[in-house]
Tab-separated table of C-alpha atoms in Angstrom:
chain	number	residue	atom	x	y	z
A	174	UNK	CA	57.429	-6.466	-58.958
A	175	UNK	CA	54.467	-5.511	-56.560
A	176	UNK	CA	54.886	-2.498	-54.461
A	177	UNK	CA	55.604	-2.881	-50.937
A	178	UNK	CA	52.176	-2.452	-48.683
A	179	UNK	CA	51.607	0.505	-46.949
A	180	UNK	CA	52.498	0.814	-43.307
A	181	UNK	CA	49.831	0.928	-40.539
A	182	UNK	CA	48.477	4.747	-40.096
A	183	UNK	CA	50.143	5.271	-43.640
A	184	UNK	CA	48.535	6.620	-47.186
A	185	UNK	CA	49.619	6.739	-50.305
A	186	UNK	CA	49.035	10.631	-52.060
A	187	UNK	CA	51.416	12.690	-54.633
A	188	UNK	CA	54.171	15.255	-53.198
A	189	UNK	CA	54.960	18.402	-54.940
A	190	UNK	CA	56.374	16.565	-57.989
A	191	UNK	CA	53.539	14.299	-58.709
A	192	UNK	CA	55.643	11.215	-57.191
A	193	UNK	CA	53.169	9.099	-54.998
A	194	UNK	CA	54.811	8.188	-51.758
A	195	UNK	CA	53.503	6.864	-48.176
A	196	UNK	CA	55.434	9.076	-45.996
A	197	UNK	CA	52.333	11.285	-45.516
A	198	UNK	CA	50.521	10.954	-42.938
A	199	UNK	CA	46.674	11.983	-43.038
A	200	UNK	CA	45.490	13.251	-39.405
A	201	UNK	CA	41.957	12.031	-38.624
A	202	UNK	CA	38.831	13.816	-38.944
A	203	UNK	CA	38.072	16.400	-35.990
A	204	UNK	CA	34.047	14.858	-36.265
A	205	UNK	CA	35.370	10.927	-36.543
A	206	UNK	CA	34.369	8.906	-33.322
A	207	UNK	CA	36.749	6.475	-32.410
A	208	UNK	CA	35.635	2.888	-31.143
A	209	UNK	CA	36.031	3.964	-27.338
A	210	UNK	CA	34.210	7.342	-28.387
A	211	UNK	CA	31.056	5.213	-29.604
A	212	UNK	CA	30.773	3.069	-27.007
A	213	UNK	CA	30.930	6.024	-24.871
A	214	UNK	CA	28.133	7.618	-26.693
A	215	UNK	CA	26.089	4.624	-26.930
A	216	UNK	CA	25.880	4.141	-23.356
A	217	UNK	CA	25.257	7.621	-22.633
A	218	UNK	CA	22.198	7.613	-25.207
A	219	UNK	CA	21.207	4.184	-23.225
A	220	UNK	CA	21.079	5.952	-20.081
A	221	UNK	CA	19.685	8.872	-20.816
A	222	UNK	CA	16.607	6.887	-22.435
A	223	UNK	CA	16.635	5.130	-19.128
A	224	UNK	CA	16.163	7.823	-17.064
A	225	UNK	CA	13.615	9.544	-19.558
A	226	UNK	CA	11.452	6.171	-19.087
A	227	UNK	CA	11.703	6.197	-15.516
A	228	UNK	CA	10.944	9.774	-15.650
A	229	UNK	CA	7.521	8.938	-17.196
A	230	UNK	CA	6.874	6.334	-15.306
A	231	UNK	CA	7.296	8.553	-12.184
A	232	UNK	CA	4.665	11.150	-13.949
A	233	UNK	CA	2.224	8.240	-14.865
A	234	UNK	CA	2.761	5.979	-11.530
A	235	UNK	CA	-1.320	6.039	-10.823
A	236	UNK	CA	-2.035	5.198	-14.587
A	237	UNK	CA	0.426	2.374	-14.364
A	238	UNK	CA	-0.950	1.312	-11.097
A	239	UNK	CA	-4.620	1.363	-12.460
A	240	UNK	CA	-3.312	-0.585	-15.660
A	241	UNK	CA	-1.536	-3.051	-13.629
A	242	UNK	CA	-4.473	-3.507	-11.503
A	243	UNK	CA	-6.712	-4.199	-14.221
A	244	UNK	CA	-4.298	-7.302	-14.589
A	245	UNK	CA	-4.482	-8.184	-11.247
A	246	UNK	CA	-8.126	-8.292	-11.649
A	247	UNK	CA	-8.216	-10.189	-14.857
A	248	UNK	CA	-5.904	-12.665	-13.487
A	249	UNK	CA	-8.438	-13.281	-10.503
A	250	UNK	CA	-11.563	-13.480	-13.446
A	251	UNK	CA	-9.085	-16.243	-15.172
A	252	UNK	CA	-9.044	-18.288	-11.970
A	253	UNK	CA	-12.510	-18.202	-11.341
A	254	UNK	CA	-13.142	-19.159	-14.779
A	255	UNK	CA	-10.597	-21.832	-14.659
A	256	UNK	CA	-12.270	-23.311	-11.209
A	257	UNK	CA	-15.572	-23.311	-12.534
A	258	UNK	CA	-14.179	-24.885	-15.257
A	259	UNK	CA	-13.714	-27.994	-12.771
A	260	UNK	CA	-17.627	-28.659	-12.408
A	261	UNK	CA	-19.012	-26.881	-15.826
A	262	UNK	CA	-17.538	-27.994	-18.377
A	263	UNK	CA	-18.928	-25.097	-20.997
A	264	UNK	CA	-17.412	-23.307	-23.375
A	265	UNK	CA	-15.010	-20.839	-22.092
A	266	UNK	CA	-16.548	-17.471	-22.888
A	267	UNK	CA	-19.838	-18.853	-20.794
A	268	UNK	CA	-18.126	-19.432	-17.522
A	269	UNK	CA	-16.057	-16.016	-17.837
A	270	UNK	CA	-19.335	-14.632	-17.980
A	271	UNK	CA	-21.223	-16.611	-15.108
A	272	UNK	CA	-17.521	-15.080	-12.731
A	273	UNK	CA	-18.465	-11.504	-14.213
A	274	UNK	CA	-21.855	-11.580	-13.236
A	275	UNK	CA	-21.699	-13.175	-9.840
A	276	UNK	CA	-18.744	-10.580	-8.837
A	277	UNK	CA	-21.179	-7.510	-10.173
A	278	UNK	CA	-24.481	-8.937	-8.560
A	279	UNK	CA	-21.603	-9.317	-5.051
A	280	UNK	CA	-20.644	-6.014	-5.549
A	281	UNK	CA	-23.945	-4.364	-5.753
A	282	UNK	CA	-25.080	-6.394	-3.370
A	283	UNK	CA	-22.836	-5.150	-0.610
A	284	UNK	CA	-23.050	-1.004	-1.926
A	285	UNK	CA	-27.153	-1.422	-1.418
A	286	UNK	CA	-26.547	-3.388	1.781
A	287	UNK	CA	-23.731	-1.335	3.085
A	288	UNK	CA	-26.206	1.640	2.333
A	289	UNK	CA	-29.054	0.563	4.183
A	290	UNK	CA	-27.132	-0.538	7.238
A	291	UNK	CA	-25.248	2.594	7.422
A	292	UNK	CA	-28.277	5.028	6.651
A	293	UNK	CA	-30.490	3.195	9.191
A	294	UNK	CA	-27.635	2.882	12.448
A	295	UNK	CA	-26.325	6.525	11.044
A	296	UNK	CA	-28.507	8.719	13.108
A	297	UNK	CA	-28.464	6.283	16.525
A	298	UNK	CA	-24.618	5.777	15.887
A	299	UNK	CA	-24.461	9.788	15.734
A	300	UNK	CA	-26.713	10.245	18.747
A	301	UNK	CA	-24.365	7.281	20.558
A	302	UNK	CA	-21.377	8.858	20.167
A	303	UNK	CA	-22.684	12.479	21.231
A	304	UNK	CA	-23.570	11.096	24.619
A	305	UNK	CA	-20.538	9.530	24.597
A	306	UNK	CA	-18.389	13.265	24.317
A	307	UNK	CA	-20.948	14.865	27.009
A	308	UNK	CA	-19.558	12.010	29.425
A	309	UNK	CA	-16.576	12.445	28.577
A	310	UNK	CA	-16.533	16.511	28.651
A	311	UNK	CA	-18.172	15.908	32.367
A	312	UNK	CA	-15.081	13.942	33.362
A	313	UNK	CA	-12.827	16.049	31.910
A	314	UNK	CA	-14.171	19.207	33.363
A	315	UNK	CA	-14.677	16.950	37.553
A	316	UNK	CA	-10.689	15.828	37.144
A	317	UNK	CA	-9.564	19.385	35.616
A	318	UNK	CA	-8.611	18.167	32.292
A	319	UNK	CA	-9.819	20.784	30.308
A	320	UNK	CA	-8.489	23.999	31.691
A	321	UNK	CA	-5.856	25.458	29.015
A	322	UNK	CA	-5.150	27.709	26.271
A	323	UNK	CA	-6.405	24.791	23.921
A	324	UNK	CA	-10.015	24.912	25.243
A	325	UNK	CA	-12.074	21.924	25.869
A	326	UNK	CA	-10.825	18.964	23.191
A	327	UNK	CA	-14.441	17.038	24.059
A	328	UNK	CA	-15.825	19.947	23.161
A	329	UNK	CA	-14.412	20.510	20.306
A	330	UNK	CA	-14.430	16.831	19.127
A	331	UNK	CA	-18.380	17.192	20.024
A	332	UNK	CA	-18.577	20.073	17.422
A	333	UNK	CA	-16.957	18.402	14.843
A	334	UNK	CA	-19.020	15.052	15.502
A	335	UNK	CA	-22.534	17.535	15.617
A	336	UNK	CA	-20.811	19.375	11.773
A	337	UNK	CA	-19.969	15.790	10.262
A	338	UNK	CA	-22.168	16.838	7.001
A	339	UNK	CA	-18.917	18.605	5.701
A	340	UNK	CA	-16.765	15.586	5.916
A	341	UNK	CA	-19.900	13.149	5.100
A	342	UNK	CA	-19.636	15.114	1.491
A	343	UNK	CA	-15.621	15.333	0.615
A	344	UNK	CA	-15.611	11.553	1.707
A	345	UNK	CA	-18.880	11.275	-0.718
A	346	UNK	CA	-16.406	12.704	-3.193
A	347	UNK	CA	-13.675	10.809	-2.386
A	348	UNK	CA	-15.456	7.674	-2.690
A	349	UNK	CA	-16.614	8.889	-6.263
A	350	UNK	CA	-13.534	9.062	-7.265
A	351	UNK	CA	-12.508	5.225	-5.865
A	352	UNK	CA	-15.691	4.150	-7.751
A	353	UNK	CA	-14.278	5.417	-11.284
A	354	UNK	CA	-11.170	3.787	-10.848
A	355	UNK	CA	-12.941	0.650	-9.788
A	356	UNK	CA	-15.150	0.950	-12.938
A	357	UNK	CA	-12.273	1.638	-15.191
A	358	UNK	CA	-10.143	-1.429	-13.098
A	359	UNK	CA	-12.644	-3.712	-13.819
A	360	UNK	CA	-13.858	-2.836	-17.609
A	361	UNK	CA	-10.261	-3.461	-18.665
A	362	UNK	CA	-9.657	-6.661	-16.840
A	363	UNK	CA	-12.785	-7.984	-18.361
A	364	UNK	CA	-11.472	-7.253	-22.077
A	365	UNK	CA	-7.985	-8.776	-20.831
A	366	UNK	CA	-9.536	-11.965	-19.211
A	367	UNK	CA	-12.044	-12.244	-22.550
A	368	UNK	CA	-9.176	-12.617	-25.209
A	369	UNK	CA	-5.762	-13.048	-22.533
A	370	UNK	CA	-3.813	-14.529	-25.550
A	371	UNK	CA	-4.251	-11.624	-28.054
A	372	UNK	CA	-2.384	-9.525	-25.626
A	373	UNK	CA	0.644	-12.046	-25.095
A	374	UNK	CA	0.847	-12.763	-28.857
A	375	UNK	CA	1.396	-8.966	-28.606
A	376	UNK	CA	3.986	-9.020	-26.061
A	377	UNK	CA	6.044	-12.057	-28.337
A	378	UNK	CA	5.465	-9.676	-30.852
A	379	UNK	CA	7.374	-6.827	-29.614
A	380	UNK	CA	10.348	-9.098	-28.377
A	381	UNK	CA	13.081	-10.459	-30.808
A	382	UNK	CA	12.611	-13.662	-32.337
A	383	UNK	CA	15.423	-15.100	-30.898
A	384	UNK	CA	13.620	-14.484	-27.375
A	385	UNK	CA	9.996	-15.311	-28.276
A	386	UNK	CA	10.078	-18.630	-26.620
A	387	UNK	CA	11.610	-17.518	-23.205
A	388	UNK	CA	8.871	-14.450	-23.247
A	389	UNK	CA	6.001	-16.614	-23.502
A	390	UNK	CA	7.148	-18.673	-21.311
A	391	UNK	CA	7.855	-15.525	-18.925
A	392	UNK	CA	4.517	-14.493	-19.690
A	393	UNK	CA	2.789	-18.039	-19.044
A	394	UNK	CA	4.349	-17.985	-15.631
A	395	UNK	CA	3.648	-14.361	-14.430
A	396	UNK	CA	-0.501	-15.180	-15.338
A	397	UNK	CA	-0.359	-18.050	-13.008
A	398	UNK	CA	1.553	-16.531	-10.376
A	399	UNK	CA	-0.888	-13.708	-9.987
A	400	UNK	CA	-3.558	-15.971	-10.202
A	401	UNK	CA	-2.319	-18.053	-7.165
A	402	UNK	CA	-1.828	-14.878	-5.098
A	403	UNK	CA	-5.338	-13.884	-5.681
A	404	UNK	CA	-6.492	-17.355	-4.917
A	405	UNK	CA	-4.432	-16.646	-1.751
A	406	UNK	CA	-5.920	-12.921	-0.974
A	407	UNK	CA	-9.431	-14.163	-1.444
A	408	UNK	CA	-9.225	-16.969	0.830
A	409	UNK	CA	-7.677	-14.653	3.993
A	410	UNK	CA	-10.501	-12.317	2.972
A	411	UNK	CA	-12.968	-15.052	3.503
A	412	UNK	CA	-11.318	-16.315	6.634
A	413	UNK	CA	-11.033	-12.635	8.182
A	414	UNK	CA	-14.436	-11.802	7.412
A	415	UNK	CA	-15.962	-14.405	8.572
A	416	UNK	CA	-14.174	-14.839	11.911
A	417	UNK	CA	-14.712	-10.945	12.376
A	418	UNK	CA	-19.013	-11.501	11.504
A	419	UNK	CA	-18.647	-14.794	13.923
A	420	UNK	CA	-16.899	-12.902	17.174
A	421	UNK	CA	-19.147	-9.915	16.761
A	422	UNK	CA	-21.858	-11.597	16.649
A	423	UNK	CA	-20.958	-13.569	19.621
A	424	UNK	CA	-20.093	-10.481	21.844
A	425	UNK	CA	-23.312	-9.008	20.587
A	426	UNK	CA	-21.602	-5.547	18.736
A	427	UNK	CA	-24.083	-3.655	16.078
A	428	UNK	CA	-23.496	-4.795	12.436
A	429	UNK	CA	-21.744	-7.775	12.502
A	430	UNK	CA	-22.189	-9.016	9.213
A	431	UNK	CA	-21.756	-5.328	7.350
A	432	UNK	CA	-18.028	-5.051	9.796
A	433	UNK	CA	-17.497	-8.610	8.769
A	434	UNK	CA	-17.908	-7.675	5.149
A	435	UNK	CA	-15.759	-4.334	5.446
A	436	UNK	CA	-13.134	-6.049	7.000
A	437	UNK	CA	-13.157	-9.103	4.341
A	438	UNK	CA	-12.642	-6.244	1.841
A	439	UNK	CA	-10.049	-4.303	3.513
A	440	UNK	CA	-7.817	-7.702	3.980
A	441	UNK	CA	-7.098	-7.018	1.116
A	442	UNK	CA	-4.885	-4.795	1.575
A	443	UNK	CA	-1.729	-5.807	3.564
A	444	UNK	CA	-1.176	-4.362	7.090
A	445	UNK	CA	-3.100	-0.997	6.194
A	446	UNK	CA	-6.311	-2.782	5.837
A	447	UNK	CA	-6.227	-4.273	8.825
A	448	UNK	CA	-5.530	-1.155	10.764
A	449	UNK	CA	-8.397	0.670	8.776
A	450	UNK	CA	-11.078	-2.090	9.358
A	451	UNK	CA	-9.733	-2.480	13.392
A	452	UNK	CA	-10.210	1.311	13.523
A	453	UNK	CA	-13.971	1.182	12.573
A	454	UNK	CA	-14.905	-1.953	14.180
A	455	UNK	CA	-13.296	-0.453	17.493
A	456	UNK	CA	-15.226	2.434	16.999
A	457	UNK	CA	-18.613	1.526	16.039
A	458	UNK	CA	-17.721	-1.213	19.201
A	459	UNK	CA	-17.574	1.553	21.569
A	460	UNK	CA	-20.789	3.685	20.399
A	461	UNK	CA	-22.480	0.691	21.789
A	462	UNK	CA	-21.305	0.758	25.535
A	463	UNK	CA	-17.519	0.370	26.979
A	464	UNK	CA	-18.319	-3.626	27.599
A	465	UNK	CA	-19.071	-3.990	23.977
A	466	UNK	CA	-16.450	-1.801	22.876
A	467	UNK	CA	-13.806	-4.343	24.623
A	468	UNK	CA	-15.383	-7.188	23.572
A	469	UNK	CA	-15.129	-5.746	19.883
A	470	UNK	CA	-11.434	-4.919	21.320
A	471	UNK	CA	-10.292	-8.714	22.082
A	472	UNK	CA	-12.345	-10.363	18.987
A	473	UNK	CA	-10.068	-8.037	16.952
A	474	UNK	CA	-7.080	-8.694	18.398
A	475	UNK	CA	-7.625	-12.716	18.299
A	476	UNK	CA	-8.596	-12.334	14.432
A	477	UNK	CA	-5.124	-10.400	14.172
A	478	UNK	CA	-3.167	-13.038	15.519
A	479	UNK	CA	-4.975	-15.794	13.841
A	480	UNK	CA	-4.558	-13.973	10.872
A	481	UNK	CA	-0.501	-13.607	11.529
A	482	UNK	CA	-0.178	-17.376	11.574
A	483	UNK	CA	-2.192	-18.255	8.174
A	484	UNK	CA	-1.334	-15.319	6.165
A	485	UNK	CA	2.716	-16.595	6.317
A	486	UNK	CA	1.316	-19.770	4.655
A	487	UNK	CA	-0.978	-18.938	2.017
A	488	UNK	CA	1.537	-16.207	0.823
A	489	UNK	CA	4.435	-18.776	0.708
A	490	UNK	CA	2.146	-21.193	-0.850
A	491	UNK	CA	1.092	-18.455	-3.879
A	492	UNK	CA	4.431	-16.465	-3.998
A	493	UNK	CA	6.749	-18.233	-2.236
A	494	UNK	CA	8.312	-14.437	-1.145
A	495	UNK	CA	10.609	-13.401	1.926
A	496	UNK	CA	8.518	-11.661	4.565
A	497	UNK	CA	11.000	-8.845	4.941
A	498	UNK	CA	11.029	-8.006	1.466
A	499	UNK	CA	7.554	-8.196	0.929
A	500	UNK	CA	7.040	-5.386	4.020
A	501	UNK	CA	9.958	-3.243	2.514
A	502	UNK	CA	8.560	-3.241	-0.819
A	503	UNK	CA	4.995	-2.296	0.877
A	504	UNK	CA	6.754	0.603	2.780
A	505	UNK	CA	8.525	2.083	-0.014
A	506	UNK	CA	5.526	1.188	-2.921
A	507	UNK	CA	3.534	3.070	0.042
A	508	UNK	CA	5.334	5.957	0.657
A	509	UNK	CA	5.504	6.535	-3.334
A	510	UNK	CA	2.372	5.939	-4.331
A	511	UNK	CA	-0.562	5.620	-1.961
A	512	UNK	CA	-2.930	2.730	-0.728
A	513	UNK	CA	-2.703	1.559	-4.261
A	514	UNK	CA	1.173	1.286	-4.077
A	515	UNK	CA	0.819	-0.836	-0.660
A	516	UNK	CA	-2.130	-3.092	-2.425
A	517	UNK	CA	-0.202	-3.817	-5.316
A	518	UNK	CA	3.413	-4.511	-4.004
A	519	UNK	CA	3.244	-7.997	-3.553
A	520	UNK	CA	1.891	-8.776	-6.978
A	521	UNK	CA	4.779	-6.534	-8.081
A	522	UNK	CA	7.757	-7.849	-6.428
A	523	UNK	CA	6.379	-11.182	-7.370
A	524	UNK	CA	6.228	-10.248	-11.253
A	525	UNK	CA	10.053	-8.783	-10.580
A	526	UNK	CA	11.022	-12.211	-8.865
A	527	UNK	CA	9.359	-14.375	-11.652
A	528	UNK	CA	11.024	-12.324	-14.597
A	529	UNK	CA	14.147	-12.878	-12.904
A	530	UNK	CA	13.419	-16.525	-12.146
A	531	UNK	CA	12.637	-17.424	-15.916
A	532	UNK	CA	15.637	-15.449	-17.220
A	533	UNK	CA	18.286	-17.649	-14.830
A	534	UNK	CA	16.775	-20.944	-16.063
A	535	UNK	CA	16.541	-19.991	-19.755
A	536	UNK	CA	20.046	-20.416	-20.606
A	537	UNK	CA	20.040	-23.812	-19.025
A	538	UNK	CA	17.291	-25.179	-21.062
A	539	UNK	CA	19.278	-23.640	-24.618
A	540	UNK	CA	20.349	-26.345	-26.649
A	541	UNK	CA	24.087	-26.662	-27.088
């Protein structure tokens, strides 16, 4: 006859006269985890790796940025290439290269121009605005304005206009130091947009295989989105610019076409490169008389609110992304990291809304 089984928490071991019985019962292990103890300590160790990441991410935010950028960029080569595509059909690699070489000969093209424009108007824009502060230090001192501990501020806004060589330099640096980063934004966008699928088979590579599909897939989407919102930046570039060159010229305001390329460029940032290309154009407007300097006031205004009423479109048309969270996510990406932070927070929260997008639909499109 088979023994009886052992009861639950029960084992079977000898007593003091070598009898086996189940009556004993053996206490667990002071070191043994229990099933609520692992989980516990699994989701601790997933959390703390969590916060480590984030940790580095918060310590590497402007390498990240500069990476991401270099995507950004890429994705803009890809469309080119892919529109070109349209009316040459040529192999691939050849129309990547034509998009290259016209956005290098563009770029030097406007540093050499830009030079030249600034470097001949420097000294008259210099002299403008120095008779300018002797006006206005003549008003100030007829209507008592500059009486005070504080001294005369035309005066001092005078000195600091007749020392600008100081500032001309540290902005000389700091324009060095946007140059690398552009050099290093661009060189690894090109080596992205040259070979785009060795980097997503890389991607699949690193995901389970269970989930390869839905990451390319993720992956296929988030290159076309960021290709439509460059499409989209470029185009309100081109329609800033060129309404800025048009009304400047029109009001008759020194260097139309340079402000009209400077504030092309600057659209592309949202809201703070408006502001910044307003702030020079109104300036520059003004060393040329106080007529001009209104006219320059009202052509920038009227590009502003043309501006409000297409930029809504094209960014619903490439993103399709709530206004309000697309100026939060620029305040906060701002605050945190810079200009680049505000440049690069649409492209981000679209790239968050996409990821999210693909994983809701991928469990419809499982087979049951």
């Amino acid at each position: 006859m088979p023994p009886p089984p052992l009861r639950e928490g029960r084992v079977e071991r000898p007593d003091k006269f070598g009898r086996m019985s189940d009556d004993a019962q053996v206490p667990p292990s002071p070191i043994e985890l229990s099933d609520r103890g692992r989980s516990s300590l699994r989701d601790a160790v997933i959390w703390l790796g969590v916060a480590s990441l984030l940790f580095l991410a918060w310590h590497l935010a402007s390498s990240i940025l500069l990476i991401l950028a270099g995507f950004v960029f890429a994705a803009g080569l890809q469309g080119g290439e892919h529109l070109l595509g349209r009316v040459l059909p040529v192999h691939r690699g050849i129309r990547l290269a034509i998009v290259v070489l016209v956005f290098v000969a563009a770029l030097f093209g406007f540093l050499y121009f830009a030079g030249t424009q600034l470097a001949a108007q420097f000294s008259e824009l210099q002299a403008t605005l120095m008779r300018q502060s002797d006006r206005l230090s003549t008003l100030a001192h007829e209507y008592g304005l500059s009486s005070g501990s504080g001294g005369d501020p035309i005066a001092q806004l005078k000195a600091q206009i007749g020392s600008s060589m100081g500032r001309i330099m540290s902005f000389i640096g700091g324009a060095a130091g946007a140059l690398g980063s552009l050099v290093l934004i661009v060189t690894f966008g090109i080596f992205i947009a040259i070979d785009p699928r060795l980097y997503e088979r890389g991607v699949e590579w690193l995901t389970p295989e269970p989930k390869r599909a839905q990451m390319r897939a993720t992956v296929e989407a988030m290159g076309k989105m960021l290709r439509r919102w460059v499409a989209g930046r470029l185009a309100l570039m081109i329609f800033e610019g060129t309404l800025i060159f048009l009304g400047l010229s029109v009001v008759g305001a020194p260097l139309p076409l340079l402000l009209g390329l400077v504030a092309g460029l600057f659209a592309f940032i949202p809201n703070l490169g408006a502001i910044a290309s307003g702030i020079l154009i109104v300036t520059i407007g003004f060393s040329a008389g106080t007529t001009i300097g209104l006219y320059t006031v009202g052509v920038y205004l009227v590009v502003q609110v043309a501006d409000n009423f297409i930029n809504p479109l094209i960014e619903k048309r490439a993103v399709d992304l709530a206004p309000a969270v697309v100026l939060g996510a620029q305040l906060l990406f701002g605050v945190l990291f810079g200009i680049l932070g505000v440049t690069l927070a649409d492209p981000i929260i679209a790239l968050i809304k996409v990821a999210l997008a693909q994983r809701a639909v991928a469990p419809e499109q499982t087979p049951r």
